JSON list of C-alpha atoms in Angstrom, two decimals:
[
{"chain": "A", "resi": 804, "resn": "ALA", "atom": "CA", "xyz": [4.67, -17.32, -5.71]},
{"chain": "A", "resi": 805, "resn": "GLN", "atom": "CA", "xyz": [3.37, -14.99, -2.45]},
{"chain": "A", "resi": 806, "resn": "ARG", "atom": "CA", "xyz": [-0.35, -13.89, -3.62]},
{"chain": "A", "resi": 807, "resn": "VAL", "atom": "CA", "xyz": [-3.05, -12.23, -2.00]},
{"chain": "A", "resi": 808, "resn": "THR", "atom": "CA", "xyz": [-6.64, -12.77, -3.43]},
{"chain": "A", "resi": 809, "resn": "GLN", "atom": "CA", "xyz": [-9.59, -10.45, -2.74]},
{"chain": "A", "resi": 810, "resn": "PRO", "atom": "CA", "xyz": [-12.82, -11.86, -4.37]},
{"chain": "A", "resi": 811, "resn": "GLU", "atom": "CA", "xyz": [-14.82, -8.81, -4.31]},
{"chain": "A", "resi": 812, "resn": "LYS", "atom": "CA", "xyz": [-14.46, -5.47, -6.76]},
{"chain": "A", "resi": 813, "resn": "LEU", "atom": "CA", "xyz": [-17.56, -4.40, -4.92]},
{"chain": "A", "resi": 814, "resn": "LEU", "atom": "CA", "xyz": [-19.60, -4.78, -1.43]},
{"chain": "A", "resi": 815, "resn": "SER", "atom": "CA", "xyz": [-22.52, -2.84, -0.51]},
{"chain": "A", "resi": 816, "resn": "VAL", "atom": "CA", "xyz": [-24.31, -3.27, 2.69]},
{"chain": "A", "resi": 817, "resn": "PHE", "atom": "CA", "xyz": [-26.52, -1.45, 4.75]},
{"chain": "A", "resi": 818, "resn": "LYS", "atom": "CA", "xyz": [-25.43, 0.91, 7.44]},
{"chain": "A", "resi": 819, "resn": "GLY", "atom": "CA", "xyz": [-25.88, -1.15, 10.76]},
{"chain": "A", "resi": 820, "resn": "ALA", "atom": "CA", "xyz": [-25.52, -4.22, 9.04]},
{"chain": "A", "resi": 821, "resn": "PRO", "atom": "CA", "xyz": [-22.23, -6.59, 9.29]},
{"chain": "A", "resi": 822, "resn": "VAL", "atom": "CA", "xyz": [-19.41, -6.49, 7.19]},
{"chain": "A", "resi": 823, "resn": "GLU", "atom": "CA", "xyz": [-16.92, -9.11, 6.12]},
{"chain": "A", "resi": 824, "resn": "LEU", "atom": "CA", "xyz": [-14.53, -8.20, 3.41]},
{"chain": "A", "resi": 825, "resn": "LYS", "atom": "CA", "xyz": [-12.64, -11.60, 2.18]},
{"chain": "A", "resi": 826, "resn": "CYS", "atom": "CA", "xyz": [-9.01, -11.81, 2.16]},
{"chain": "A", "resi": 827, "resn": "ASN", "atom": "CA", "xyz": [-7.05, -15.08, 1.11]},
{"chain": "A", "resi": 828, "resn": "TYR", "atom": "CA", "xyz": [-3.64, -15.64, 0.46]},
{"chain": "A", "resi": 829, "resn": "SER", "atom": "CA", "xyz": [-0.90, -17.53, -0.92]},
{"chain": "A", "resi": 830, "resn": "TYR", "atom": "CA", "xyz": [2.50, -18.04, 1.04]},
{"chain": "A", "resi": 831, "resn": "SER", "atom": "CA", "xyz": [4.45, -21.08, 1.93]},
{"chain": "A", "resi": 832, "resn": "GLY", "atom": "CA", "xyz": [5.91, -19.22, 4.89]},
{"chain": "A", "resi": 833, "resn": "SER", "atom": "CA", "xyz": [4.80, -17.89, 8.24]},
{"chain": "A", "resi": 834, "resn": "PRO", "atom": "CA", "xyz": [2.53, -14.94, 7.08]},
{"chain": "A", "resi": 835, "resn": "GLU", "atom": "CA", "xyz": [2.55, -11.38, 8.54]},
{"chain": "A", "resi": 836, "resn": "LEU", "atom": "CA", "xyz": [-0.81, -9.59, 7.08]},
{"chain": "A", "resi": 837, "resn": "PHE", "atom": "CA", "xyz": [-1.98, -5.99, 7.06]},
{"chain": "A", "resi": 838, "resn": "TRP", "atom": "CA", "xyz": [-5.54, -4.32, 6.24]},
{"chain": "A", "resi": 839, "resn": "TYR", "atom": "CA", "xyz": [-5.28, -0.91, 4.85]},
{"chain": "A", "resi": 840, "resn": "VAL", "atom": "CA", "xyz": [-7.91, 1.19, 4.13]},
{"chain": "A", "resi": 841, "resn": "GLN", "atom": "CA", "xyz": [-8.03, 4.06, 1.37]},
{"chain": "A", "resi": 842, "resn": "TYR", "atom": "CA", "xyz": [-10.55, 7.27, 1.56]},
{"chain": "A", "resi": 843, "resn": "SER", "atom": "CA", "xyz": [-11.37, 8.79, -0.97]},
{"chain": "A", "resi": 844, "resn": "ARG", "atom": "CA", "xyz": [-8.49, 9.62, -3.10]},
{"chain": "A", "resi": 845, "resn": "GLN", "atom": "CA", "xyz": [-5.90, 10.05, 0.03]},
{"chain": "A", "resi": 846, "resn": "ARG", "atom": "CA", "xyz": [-3.29, 8.34, 1.23]},
{"chain": "A", "resi": 847, "resn": "LEU", "atom": "CA", "xyz": [-3.83, 4.55, 2.39]},
{"chain": "A", "resi": 848, "resn": "GLN", "atom": "CA", "xyz": [-3.82, 4.27, 6.11]},
{"chain": "A", "resi": 849, "resn": "LEU", "atom": "CA", "xyz": [-3.05, 1.33, 8.03]},
{"chain": "A", "resi": 850, "resn": "LEU", "atom": "CA", "xyz": [-6.30, -0.58, 9.57]},
{"chain": "A", "resi": 851, "resn": "LEU", "atom": "CA", "xyz": [-4.88, -3.95, 11.14]},
{"chain": "A", "resi": 852, "resn": "ARG", "atom": "CA", "xyz": [-1.90, -5.45, 11.59]},
{"chain": "A", "resi": 853, "resn": "HIS", "atom": "CA", "xyz": [-2.67, -9.37, 12.09]},
{"chain": "A", "resi": 854, "resn": "ILE", "atom": "CA", "xyz": [0.01, -9.55, 15.23]},
{"chain": "A", "resi": 855, "resn": "SER", "atom": "CA", "xyz": [-1.44, -7.35, 17.08]},
{"chain": "A", "resi": 856, "resn": "ARG", "atom": "CA", "xyz": [-4.82, -8.66, 17.39]},
{"chain": "A", "resi": 857, "resn": "GLU", "atom": "CA", "xyz": [-6.15, -5.08, 18.40]},
{"chain": "A", "resi": 858, "resn": "SER", "atom": "CA", "xyz": [-9.49, -3.60, 17.23]},
{"chain": "A", "resi": 859, "resn": "ILE", "atom": "CA", "xyz": [-9.34, -0.16, 15.04]},
{"chain": "A", "resi": 860, "resn": "LYS", "atom": "CA", "xyz": [-12.86, 1.68, 14.31]},
{"chain": "A", "resi": 861, "resn": "GLY", "atom": "CA", "xyz": [-14.64, -1.86, 15.36]},
{"chain": "A", "resi": 862, "resn": "PHE", "atom": "CA", "xyz": [-12.77, -3.88, 12.71]},
{"chain": "A", "resi": 863, "resn": "THR", "atom": "CA", "xyz": [-11.21, -7.21, 13.28]},
{"chain": "A", "resi": 864, "resn": "ALA", "atom": "CA", "xyz": [-9.40, -9.72, 11.46]},
{"chain": "A", "resi": 865, "resn": "ASP", "atom": "CA", "xyz": [-7.99, -13.21, 12.52]},
{"chain": "A", "resi": 866, "resn": "LEU", "atom": "CA", "xyz": [-5.57, -15.10, 10.65]},
{"chain": "A", "resi": 867, "resn": "ASN", "atom": "CA", "xyz": [-6.62, -18.64, 9.73]},
{"chain": "A", "resi": 868, "resn": "LYS", "atom": "CA", "xyz": [-3.86, -20.49, 8.91]},
{"chain": "A", "resi": 869, "resn": "GLY", "atom": "CA", "xyz": [-6.00, -23.61, 7.61]},
{"chain": "A", "resi": 870, "resn": "GLU", "atom": "CA", "xyz": [-8.22, -21.94, 5.55]},
{"chain": "A", "resi": 871, "resn": "THR", "atom": "CA", "xyz": [-5.38, -19.43, 4.67]},
{"chain": "A", "resi": 872, "resn": "SER", "atom": "CA", "xyz": [-7.40, -16.25, 5.47]},
{"chain": "A", "resi": 873, "resn": "PHE", "atom": "CA", "xyz": [-7.41, -13.39, 6.71]},
{"chain": "A", "resi": 874, "resn": "HIS", "atom": "CA", "xyz": [-10.94, -11.99, 6.56]},
{"chain": "A", "resi": 875, "resn": "LEU", "atom": "CA", "xyz": [-12.21, -8.42, 7.22]},
{"chain": "A", "resi": 876, "resn": "LYS", "atom": "CA", "xyz": [-14.88, -8.13, 10.05]},
{"chain": "A", "resi": 877, "resn": "LYS", "atom": "CA", "xyz": [-17.10, -5.27, 12.31]},
{"chain": "A", "resi": 878, "resn": "PRO", "atom": "CA", "xyz": [-20.71, -6.22, 13.31]},
{"chain": "A", "resi": 879, "resn": "PHE", "atom": "CA", "xyz": [-22.30, -2.82, 12.36]},
{"chain": "A", "resi": 880, "resn": "ALA", "atom": "CA", "xyz": [-21.68, -0.94, 9.64]},
{"chain": "A", "resi": 881, "resn": "GLN", "atom": "CA", "xyz": [-21.27, 3.02, 9.54]},
{"chain": "A", "resi": 882, "resn": "GLU", "atom": "CA", "xyz": [-21.83, 5.32, 6.26]},
{"chain": "A", "resi": 883, "resn": "GLU", "atom": "CA", "xyz": [-17.86, 6.78, 7.29]},
{"chain": "A", "resi": 884, "resn": "ASP", "atom": "CA", "xyz": [-16.77, 3.22, 6.29]},
{"chain": "A", "resi": 885, "resn": "SER", "atom": "CA", "xyz": [-17.59, 3.58, 2.71]},
{"chain": "A", "resi": 886, "resn": "ALA", "atom": "CA", "xyz": [-13.90, 3.17, 1.11]},
{"chain": "A", "resi": 887, "resn": "MET", "atom": "CA", "xyz": [-11.31, 1.09, -0.71]},
{"chain": "A", "resi": 888, "resn": "TYR", "atom": "CA", "xyz": [-10.08, -1.63, 1.72]},
{"chain": "A", "resi": 889, "resn": "TYR", "atom": "CA", "xyz": [-6.75, -3.82, 0.54]},
{"chain": "A", "resi": 890, "resn": "CYS", "atom": "CA", "xyz": [-5.17, -6.53, 2.21]},
{"chain": "A", "resi": 891, "resn": "ALA", "atom": "CA", "xyz": [-1.63, -6.92, 1.88]},
{"chain": "A", "resi": 892, "resn": "LEU", "atom": "CA", "xyz": [1.35, -9.61, 2.64]},
{"chain": "A", "resi": 893, "resn": "ARG", "atom": "CA", "xyz": [4.94, -9.08, 3.63]},
{"chain": "A", "resi": 894, "resn": "MET", "atom": "CA", "xyz": [7.49, -9.77, 1.06]},
{"chain": "A", "resi": 895, "resn": "TYR", "atom": "CA", "xyz": [10.59, -11.13, 3.05]},
{"chain": "A", "resi": 896, "resn": "SER", "atom": "CA", "xyz": [13.30, -10.08, 1.04]},
{"chain": "A", "resi": 897, "resn": "GLY", "atom": "CA", "xyz": [15.94, -10.73, 3.69]},
{"chain": "A", "resi": 898, "resn": "GLY", "atom": "CA", "xyz": [17.16, -7.43, 3.99]},
{"chain": "A", "resi": 899, "resn": "GLY", "atom": "CA", "xyz": [14.92, -5.81, 6.20]},
{"chain": "A", "resi": 900, "resn": "ALA", "atom": "CA", "xyz": [13.22, -3.40, 3.78]},
{"chain": "A", "resi": 901, "resn": "ASP", "atom": "CA", "xyz": [10.48, -5.72, 2.65]},
{"chain": "A", "resi": 902, "resn": "GLY", "atom": "CA", "xyz": [8.00, -5.15, 0.46]},
{"chain": "A", "resi": 903, "resn": "LEU", "atom": "CA", "xyz": [3.90, -5.44, 0.54]},
{"chain": "A", "resi": 904, "resn": "THR", "atom": "CA", "xyz": [1.96, -7.98, -1.62]},
{"chain": "A", "resi": 905, "resn": "PHE", "atom": "CA", "xyz": [-1.29, -6.32, -2.22]},
{"chain": "A", "resi": 906, "resn": "GLY", "atom": "CA", "xyz": [-4.58, -7.40, -3.00]},
{"chain": "A", "resi": 907, "resn": "LYS", "atom": "CA", "xyz": [-6.57, -5.64, -5.31]},
{"chain": "A", "resi": 908, "resn": "GLY", "atom": "CA", "xyz": [-8.84, -3.91, -3.02]},
{"chain": "A", "resi": 909, "resn": "THR", "atom": "CA", "xyz": [-12.57, -4.41, -1.77]},
{"chain": "A", "resi": 910, "resn": "HIS", "atom": "CA", "xyz": [-14.66, -1.32, -2.76]},
{"chain": "A", "resi": 911, "resn": "LEU", "atom": "CA", "xyz": [-17.04, -1.35, 0.40]},
{"chain": "A", "resi": 912, "resn": "ILE", "atom": "CA", "xyz": [-19.93, 0.74, 0.53]},
{"chain": "A", "resi": 913, "resn": "ILE", "atom": "CA", "xyz": [-22.82, 1.63, 2.88]},
{"chain": "A", "resi": 914, "resn": "GLN", "atom": "CA", "xyz": [-26.09, 2.79, 2.00]},
{"chain": "A", "resi": 915, "resn": "PRO", "atom": "CA", "xyz": [-27.90, 4.29, 4.78]},
{"chain": "B", "resi": 841, "resn": "ASP", "atom": "CA", "xyz": [1.42, 10.82, 8.10]},
{"chain": "B", "resi": 842, "resn": "ALA", "atom": "CA", "xyz": [4.69, 9.92, 9.29]},
{"chain": "B", "resi": 843, "resn": "GLY", "atom": "CA", "xyz": [6.42, 12.87, 8.04]},
{"chain": "B", "resi": 844, "resn": "ILE", "atom": "CA", "xyz": [5.91, 11.89, 4.17]},
{"chain": "B", "resi": 845, "resn": "THR", "atom": "CA", "xyz": [5.58, 14.14, 1.50]},
{"chain": "B", "resi": 846, "resn": "GLN", "atom": "CA", "xyz": [5.76, 13.81, -2.20]},
{"chain": "B", "resi": 847, "resn": "SER", "atom": "CA", "xyz": [6.40, 16.20, -4.79]},
{"chain": "B", "resi": 848, "resn": "PRO", "atom": "CA", "xyz": [4.60, 17.04, -7.44]},
{"chain": "B", "resi": 849, "resn": "ARG", "atom": "CA", "xyz": [0.93, 15.96, -6.37]},
{"chain": "B", "resi": 850, "resn": "HIS", "atom": "CA", "xyz": [-0.11, 16.23, -10.02]},
{"chain": "B", "resi": 851, "resn": "LYS", "atom": "CA", "xyz": [2.15, 16.03, -12.93]},
{"chain": "B", "resi": 852, "resn": "VAL", "atom": "CA", "xyz": [0.94, 16.07, -16.79]},
{"chain": "B", "resi": 853, "resn": "THR", "atom": "CA", "xyz": [3.89, 14.86, -19.02]},
{"chain": "B", "resi": 854, "resn": "GLU", "atom": "CA", "xyz": [4.28, 14.07, -23.03]},
{"chain": "B", "resi": 855, "resn": "THR", "atom": "CA", "xyz": [5.06, 10.47, -24.16]},
{"chain": "B", "resi": 856, "resn": "GLY", "atom": "CA", "xyz": [9.11, 10.01, -24.13]},
{"chain": "B", "resi": 857, "resn": "THR", "atom": "CA", "xyz": [10.03, 13.05, -21.42]},
{"chain": "B", "resi": 858, "resn": "PRO", "atom": "CA", "xyz": [11.93, 11.87, -18.43]},
{"chain": "B", "resi": 859, "resn": "VAL", "atom": "CA", "xyz": [10.23, 12.09, -15.02]},
{"chain": "B", "resi": 860, "resn": "THR", "atom": "CA", "xyz": [11.27, 12.16, -11.92]},
{"chain": "B", "resi": 861, "resn": "LEU", "atom": "CA", "xyz": [9.30, 12.35, -8.32]},
{"chain": "B", "resi": 862, "resn": "ARG", "atom": "CA", "xyz": [10.86, 12.85, -5.27]},
{"chain": "B", "resi": 863, "resn": "CYS", "atom": "CA", "xyz": [9.54, 11.17, -1.68]},
{"chain": "B", "resi": 864, "resn": "HIS", "atom": "CA", "xyz": [10.50, 12.71, 1.16]},
{"chain": "B", "resi": 865, "resn": "GLN", "atom": "CA", "xyz": [10.52, 11.82, 5.04]},
{"chain": "B", "resi": 866, "resn": "THR", "atom": "CA", "xyz": [11.38, 13.89, 8.15]},
{"chain": "B", "resi": 867, "resn": "GLU", "atom": "CA", "xyz": [11.72, 11.03, 10.72]},
{"chain": "B", "resi": 868, "resn": "ASN", "atom": "CA", "xyz": [15.06, 9.53, 9.50]},
{"chain": "B", "resi": 869, "resn": "HIS", "atom": "CA", "xyz": [13.74, 5.97, 8.41]},
{"chain": "B", "resi": 870, "resn": "ARG", "atom": "CA", "xyz": [16.06, 3.33, 6.95]},
{"chain": "B", "resi": 871, "resn": "TYR", "atom": "CA", "xyz": [13.42, 1.88, 4.79]},
{"chain": "B", "resi": 872, "resn": "MET", "atom": "CA", "xyz": [11.23, 3.41, 1.63]},
{"chain": "B", "resi": 873, "resn": "TYR", "atom": "CA", "xyz": [9.35, 2.10, -0.91]},
{"chain": "B", "resi": 874, "resn": "TRP", "atom": "CA", "xyz": [7.80, 3.48, -4.25]},
{"chain": "B", "resi": 875, "resn": "TYR", "atom": "CA", "xyz": [4.07, 1.48, -5.81]},
{"chain": "B", "resi": 876, "resn": "ARG", "atom": "CA", "xyz": [2.33, 2.59, -8.10]},
{"chain": "B", "resi": 877, "resn": "GLN", "atom": "CA", "xyz": [-1.94, 1.97, -7.84]},
{"chain": "B", "resi": 878, "resn": "ASP", "atom": "CA", "xyz": [-3.72, 1.22, -10.67]},
{"chain": "B", "resi": 879, "resn": "PRO", "atom": "CA", "xyz": [-7.81, -0.15, -10.95]},
{"chain": "B", "resi": 880, "resn": "GLY", "atom": "CA", "xyz": [-7.63, -3.72, -11.10]},
{"chain": "B", "resi": 881, "resn": "HIS", "atom": "CA", "xyz": [-4.46, -4.19, -9.75]},
{"chain": "B", "resi": 882, "resn": "GLY", "atom": "CA", "xyz": [-4.23, -2.73, -6.48]},
{"chain": "B", "resi": 883, "resn": "LEU", "atom": "CA", "xyz": [-0.74, -1.59, -5.50]},
{"chain": "B", "resi": 884, "resn": "ARG", "atom": "CA", "xyz": [2.59, -2.94, -6.97]},
{"chain": "B", "resi": 885, "resn": "LEU", "atom": "CA", "xyz": [6.01, -2.48, -5.74]},
{"chain": "B", "resi": 886, "resn": "ILE", "atom": "CA", "xyz": [8.23, -1.27, -7.99]},
{"chain": "B", "resi": 887, "resn": "HIS", "atom": "CA", "xyz": [11.62, -0.06, -5.98]},
{"chain": "B", "resi": 888, "resn": "TYR", "atom": "CA", "xyz": [12.73, 0.03, -2.62]},
{"chain": "B", "resi": 889, "resn": "SER", "atom": "CA", "xyz": [15.77, 1.06, -0.47]},
{"chain": "B", "resi": 890, "resn": "TYR", "atom": "CA", "xyz": [17.19, -0.41, 2.47]},
{"chain": "B", "resi": 891, "resn": "GLY", "atom": "CA", "xyz": [20.14, 2.52, 3.32]},
{"chain": "B", "resi": 892, "resn": "VAL", "atom": "CA", "xyz": [21.49, 5.88, 1.38]},
{"chain": "B", "resi": 893, "resn": "LYS", "atom": "CA", "xyz": [22.55, 4.38, -2.16]},
{"chain": "B", "resi": 894, "resn": "ASP", "atom": "CA", "xyz": [21.22, 0.59, -1.32]},
{"chain": "B", "resi": 895, "resn": "THR", "atom": "CA", "xyz": [18.06, -0.10, -3.11]},
{"chain": "B", "resi": 896, "resn": "ASP", "atom": "CA", "xyz": [16.32, -2.41, -5.05]},
{"chain": "B", "resi": 897, "resn": "LYS", "atom": "CA", "xyz": [14.17, -3.85, -7.60]},
{"chain": "B", "resi": 898, "resn": "GLY", "atom": "CA", "xyz": [10.35, -4.45, -7.36]},
{"chain": "B", "resi": 899, "resn": "GLU", "atom": "CA", "xyz": [8.08, -6.67, -8.95]},
{"chain": "B", "resi": 900, "resn": "VAL", "atom": "CA", "xyz": [7.15, -3.44, -11.67]},
{"chain": "B", "resi": 901, "resn": "SER", "atom": "CA", "xyz": [10.38, -2.33, -12.14]},
{"chain": "B", "resi": 902, "resn": "ASP", "atom": "CA", "xyz": [10.69, -1.88, -15.64]},
{"chain": "B", "resi": 903, "resn": "GLY", "atom": "CA", "xyz": [11.39, 1.36, -17.07]},
{"chain": "B", "resi": 904, "resn": "TYR", "atom": "CA", "xyz": [11.92, 2.91, -13.79]},
{"chain": "B", "resi": 905, "resn": "SER", "atom": "CA", "xyz": [15.12, 3.60, -11.96]},
{"chain": "B", "resi": 906, "resn": "VAL", "atom": "CA", "xyz": [15.29, 5.13, -8.15]},
{"chain": "B", "resi": 907, "resn": "SER", "atom": "CA", "xyz": [18.37, 7.54, -6.48]},
{"chain": "B", "resi": 908, "resn": "ARG", "atom": "CA", "xyz": [18.77, 7.57, -2.76]},
{"chain": "B", "resi": 909, "resn": "SER", "atom": "CA", "xyz": [21.84, 10.16, -2.07]},
{"chain": "B", "resi": 910, "resn": "LYS", "atom": "CA", "xyz": [20.27, 11.01, 1.48]},
{"chain": "B", "resi": 911, "resn": "THR", "atom": "CA", "xyz": [18.53, 9.63, 4.17]},
{"chain": "B", "resi": 912, "resn": "GLU", "atom": "CA", "xyz": [15.52, 11.73, 3.88]},
{"chain": "B", "resi": 913, "resn": "ASP", "atom": "CA", "xyz": [14.95, 11.43, -0.17]},
{"chain": "B", "resi": 914, "resn": "PHE", "atom": "CA", "xyz": [14.21, 8.80, -2.43]},
{"chain": "B", "resi": 915, "resn": "LEU", "atom": "CA", "xyz": [13.58, 9.57, -5.89]},
{"chain": "B", "resi": 916, "resn": "LEU", "atom": "CA", "xyz": [11.56, 7.52, -8.76]},
{"chain": "B", "resi": 917, "resn": "THR", "atom": "CA", "xyz": [12.51, 8.28, -12.47]},
{"chain": "B", "resi": 918, "resn": "LEU", "atom": "CA", "xyz": [10.78, 7.28, -15.44]},
{"chain": "B", "resi": 919, "resn": "GLU", "atom": "CA", "xyz": [13.52, 8.00, -18.07]},
{"chain": "B", "resi": 920, "resn": "SER", "atom": "CA", "xyz": [11.55, 8.21, -21.21]},
{"chain": "B", "resi": 921, "resn": "ALA", "atom": "CA", "xyz": [7.49, 8.01, -20.10]},
{"chain": "B", "resi": 922, "resn": "THR", "atom": "CA", "xyz": [5.03, 5.79, -21.39]},
{"chain": "B", "resi": 923, "resn": "SER", "atom": "CA", "xyz": [1.27, 6.11, -21.63]},
{"chain": "B", "resi": 924, "resn": "SER", "atom": "CA", "xyz": [1.32, 2.67, -19.66]},
{"chain": "B", "resi": 925, "resn": "GLN", "atom": "CA", "xyz": [2.96, 4.57, -16.80]},
{"chain": "B", "resi": 926, "resn": "THR", "atom": "CA", "xyz": [-0.08, 6.86, -15.85]},
{"chain": "B", "resi": 927, "resn": "SER", "atom": "CA", "xyz": [-0.92, 6.16, -12.60]},
{"chain": "B", "resi": 928, "resn": "VAL", "atom": "CA", "xyz": [-1.01, 7.54, -8.94]},
{"chain": "B", "resi": 929, "resn": "TYR", "atom": "CA", "xyz": [2.68, 6.43, -6.86]},
{"chain": "B", "resi": 930, "resn": "PHE", "atom": "CA", "xyz": [2.54, 6.01, -3.69]},
{"chain": "B", "resi": 931, "resn": "CYS", "atom": "CA", "xyz": [5.66, 6.28, -1.62]},
{"chain": "B", "resi": 932, "resn": "ALA", "atom": "CA", "xyz": [6.07, 4.44, 2.06]},
{"chain": "B", "resi": 933, "resn": "ILE", "atom": "CA", "xyz": [8.32, 3.77, 5.02]},
{"chain": "B", "resi": 934, "resn": "SER", "atom": "CA", "xyz": [8.67, 0.99, 7.30]},
{"chain": "B", "resi": 935, "resn": "ARG", "atom": "CA", "xyz": [10.20, 1.42, 10.92]},
{"chain": "B", "resi": 936, "resn": "GLN", "atom": "CA", "xyz": [13.52, -0.42, 12.09]},
{"chain": "B", "resi": 937, "resn": "GLY", "atom": "CA", "xyz": [12.36, -3.56, 13.01]},
{"chain": "B", "resi": 938, "resn": "ARG", "atom": "CA", "xyz": [8.60, -2.99, 12.35]},
{"chain": "B", "resi": 939, "resn": "TYR", "atom": "CA", "xyz": [7.09, -4.33, 9.04]},
{"chain": "B", "resi": 940, "resn": "GLU", "atom": "CA", "xyz": [3.91, -2.28, 8.40]},
{"chain": "B", "resi": 941, "resn": "GLN", "atom": "CA", "xyz": [4.40, 0.65, 6.08]},
{"chain": "B", "resi": 942, "resn": "TYR", "atom": "CA", "xyz": [3.05, 4.63, 6.09]},
{"chain": "B", "resi": 943, "resn": "PHE", "atom": "CA", "xyz": [2.22, 5.93, 2.84]},
{"chain": "B", "resi": 944, "resn": "GLY", "atom": "CA", "xyz": [2.94, 9.39, 1.47]},
{"chain": "B", "resi": 945, "resn": "PRO", "atom": "CA", "xyz": [-0.29, 11.91, -0.59]},
{"chain": "B", "resi": 946, "resn": "GLY", "atom": "CA", "xyz": [0.43, 10.38, -3.73]},
{"chain": "B", "resi": 947, "resn": "THR", "atom": "CA", "xyz": [1.32, 11.80, -6.84]},
{"chain": "B", "resi": 948, "resn": "ARG", "atom": "CA", "xyz": [-0.86, 11.49, -9.63]},
{"chain": "B", "resi": 949, "resn": "LEU", "atom": "CA", "xyz": [0.56, 10.74, -13.22]},
{"chain": "B", "resi": 950, "resn": "THR", "atom": "CA", "xyz": [-0.64, 11.21, -16.39]},
{"chain": "B", "resi": 951, "resn": "VAL", "atom": "CA", "xyz": [1.52, 10.63, -19.58]},
{"chain": "B", "resi": 952, "resn": "THR", "atom": "CA", "xyz": [-0.11, 11.90, -22.89]}
]
């Protein structure tokens, strides 16, 4: 069974400090992973897709198949980064409509 | 926001009553999903649809049914609401050939 683990429920860092949000996955095939961000009581927004290797809002994430990880990083945290962050793994259904398995989320707080 | 709206946005209902939540999209996407979000659980897939009248169960489908009679609408029904179904419900779409999902604004349901 596939699983996504985000070991930190809460992460608090100071403004300007580096941020790393951890995500580990369990999946026997070739994974497809995403990071989503949810600002207070808003809809989830796609932040990153591992296949595109892009940087959004200064965040990057690298897939490490050996360690089965997809950690989210930012070199200098900003106060507006405070939010819930979810790591998600594509569920292959074979029919095209592939749901996502989500981790439980990490609440990131950036202190001034 | 990928043209996704949800209604109602908030609802309070009593145990044992039926409840229907609506997800509406304006961009003719084939694939649609319903998730519930609960503290400590992240998001979990309830049901999904890969076309009109084509639906399937997700990981937490007990107590829920869905219908999709038109491309633009995906309905989630709680046949007899229970307090354990108090949650925030999110609808999502994915585009053909792409696996990232885009989410609606959510419906906050309270079952008393």
